[in-house]
C-alpha angles and dihedrals in degrees: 000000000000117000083212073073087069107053134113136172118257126180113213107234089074081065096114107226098187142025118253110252089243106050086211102062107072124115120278123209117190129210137195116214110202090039108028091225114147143201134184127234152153111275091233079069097066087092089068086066099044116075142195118297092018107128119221110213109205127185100231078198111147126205125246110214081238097180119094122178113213140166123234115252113244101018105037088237114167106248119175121196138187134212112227113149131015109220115171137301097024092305111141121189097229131187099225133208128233084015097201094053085060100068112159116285085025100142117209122193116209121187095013090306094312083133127025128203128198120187105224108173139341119234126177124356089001101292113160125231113224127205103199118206109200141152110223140019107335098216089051095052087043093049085050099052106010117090128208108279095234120188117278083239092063105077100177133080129267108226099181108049083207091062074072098055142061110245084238100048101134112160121053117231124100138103091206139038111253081231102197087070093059088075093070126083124200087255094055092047087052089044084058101037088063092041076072105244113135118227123216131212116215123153135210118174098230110226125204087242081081093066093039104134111244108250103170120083100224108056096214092066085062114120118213121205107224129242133197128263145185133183106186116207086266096067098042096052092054091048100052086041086062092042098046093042089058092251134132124267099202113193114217090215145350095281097063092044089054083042097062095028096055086041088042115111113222086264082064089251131135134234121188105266148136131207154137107284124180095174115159116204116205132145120298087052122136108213115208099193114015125099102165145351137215105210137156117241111283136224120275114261094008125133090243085060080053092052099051090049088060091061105039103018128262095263102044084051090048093055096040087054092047090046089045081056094054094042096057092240099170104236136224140011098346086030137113122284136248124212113204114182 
């Protein structure tokens, strides 16, 4: 399978460069699987396709403002670094901008000094691993001078750090938004709370490694970075109960959906665990617990693209997205929102 089978053409104008004052009223475009018919919709109505007894899987994921701005000790050189992955004794895998200003031992001051960062060893595709001197708590200093590591693709500023982040974000942890999520507001989740859907937390920290462009020709020489995920005994247990009593579980994103698919047993059931996955989800794969999934428009080419085709069908996905085009749906992370069931 070829990832040229997954383009589209996308101006550039339908990139969404901020997010819409009321979360629920971006577009909806809904998808049948099995079809491929669609209809068009506001995303408040989503509640109108989910029904008693489903369960919503949500990523309680927050976002960490990764990006930290420095100067090069010694020469006042602009370095930018980002935060992508904690390892031990205050060491961060960092994905670190321009790269060959950043040799080992390099030292990079951020905030006057506030924060210091040494580079103490590179390890795969050049990422830089940064050693941080600081006096005081780390995420406070981080939430003081660090910004929201938007998308190259989002030129304009974020004036309000939330826009970036679900209203129900909980554990820090991630480099990225799990964007489908932005969509909800605390008075849809209760709407569909008493509807009588239960809605499970699960959480999986988003690496930049999900939204890595595919280089290779062939997909399945693709390799994924993994990212850590845990699924609690509440969660699980919602999950099986909608299994076992013949409902839906509906993901909101690609990340919950990685998150229950790498956790799921081969009789598609939960147990409470946590772990490293770098599952890749492309068609021709079999899910064992997911029914449906709520998810923005994705990048051409990208592995989550590729998701989405595995559960509708390449070509069902393809002409959604064309008509989606037609249509003005505003794309991406601040973008409008598909429904596939």
């Amino acid at each position: 399978m070829k990832r040229q089978d997954f383009y589209y053409d996308l101006p550039e104008e339908l990139i969404a460069q901020d997010p819409l004052e009321d979360r629920s009223s971006s577009r909806l475009l809904v998808l049948d699987k099995e079809t491929g018919a669609t209809s068009h919709h506001i995303f408040k109505e989503i509640t109108g396709y989910l029904k008693e007894g489903d369960c919503l899987v949500i990523n309680d994921t927050k976002v960490i403002p990764a990006r930290l701005i420095g100067a090069k000790e010694g020469t006042g050189a602009k370095i930018e670094v980002l935060l992508l992955k904690r390892k031990e004794n205050n060491i961060w895998e960092t994905l670190v901008k321009p790269g060959k200003k950043a040799k080992v031992g390099t030292r990079i001051a951020f905030g006057e000094g506030l924060l210091v960062g040494e580079v103490v060893g590179i390890v795969e595709e050049g990422n830089r691993l940064v050693k941080f001197e600081y006096e005081g708590i780390f995420e406070e200093i981080l939430d003081q001078l660090g910004q929201m590591p938007l998308p190259p693709y989002i030129t304009h500023q974020l004036e309000d750090k939330n826009r970036y982040q679900t209203v129900y974000a909980k554990h820090t942890g991630s480099a990225a938004a799990p964007t489908a999520g932005l969509h909800f507001t605390p008075e849809l989740l209760k709407e569909i709370e008493e509807k009588g859907i239960d809605i499970a937390r699960v959480t999986l920290h988003v690496g930049l490694g999900t939204f890595r462009p595919v280089k290779v020709d062939e997909i399945t020489d693709h390799h994924m970075h993994s990212e850590f995920y845990q699924v609690d005994e509440e969660a699980a247990k919602k999950i099986n109960r909608a299994k076992d009593s013949g409902h839906r579980v509906i993901c909101v994103g690609t990340t919950s959906c990685r998150t229950i698919e790498s956790a799921a047993d081969e009789t598609g059931h939960l147990k409470p665990t946590s772990g490293w996955t770098e599952i890749f989800i492309y068609p021709g794969y079999k899910f064992k617990i997911l029914d449906g999934l709520i998810t923005n428009f994705h990048l051409p080419e990208s592995t989550l693209i590729m998701l989405v085709s595995a559960l509708a069908g390449r070509e069902h996905v393809l002409a959604a997205y064309e008509e989606a085009v037609q249509e003005r749906y505003r794309f991406f992370s601040f973008g409008d929102a598909m429904l596939i069931i």
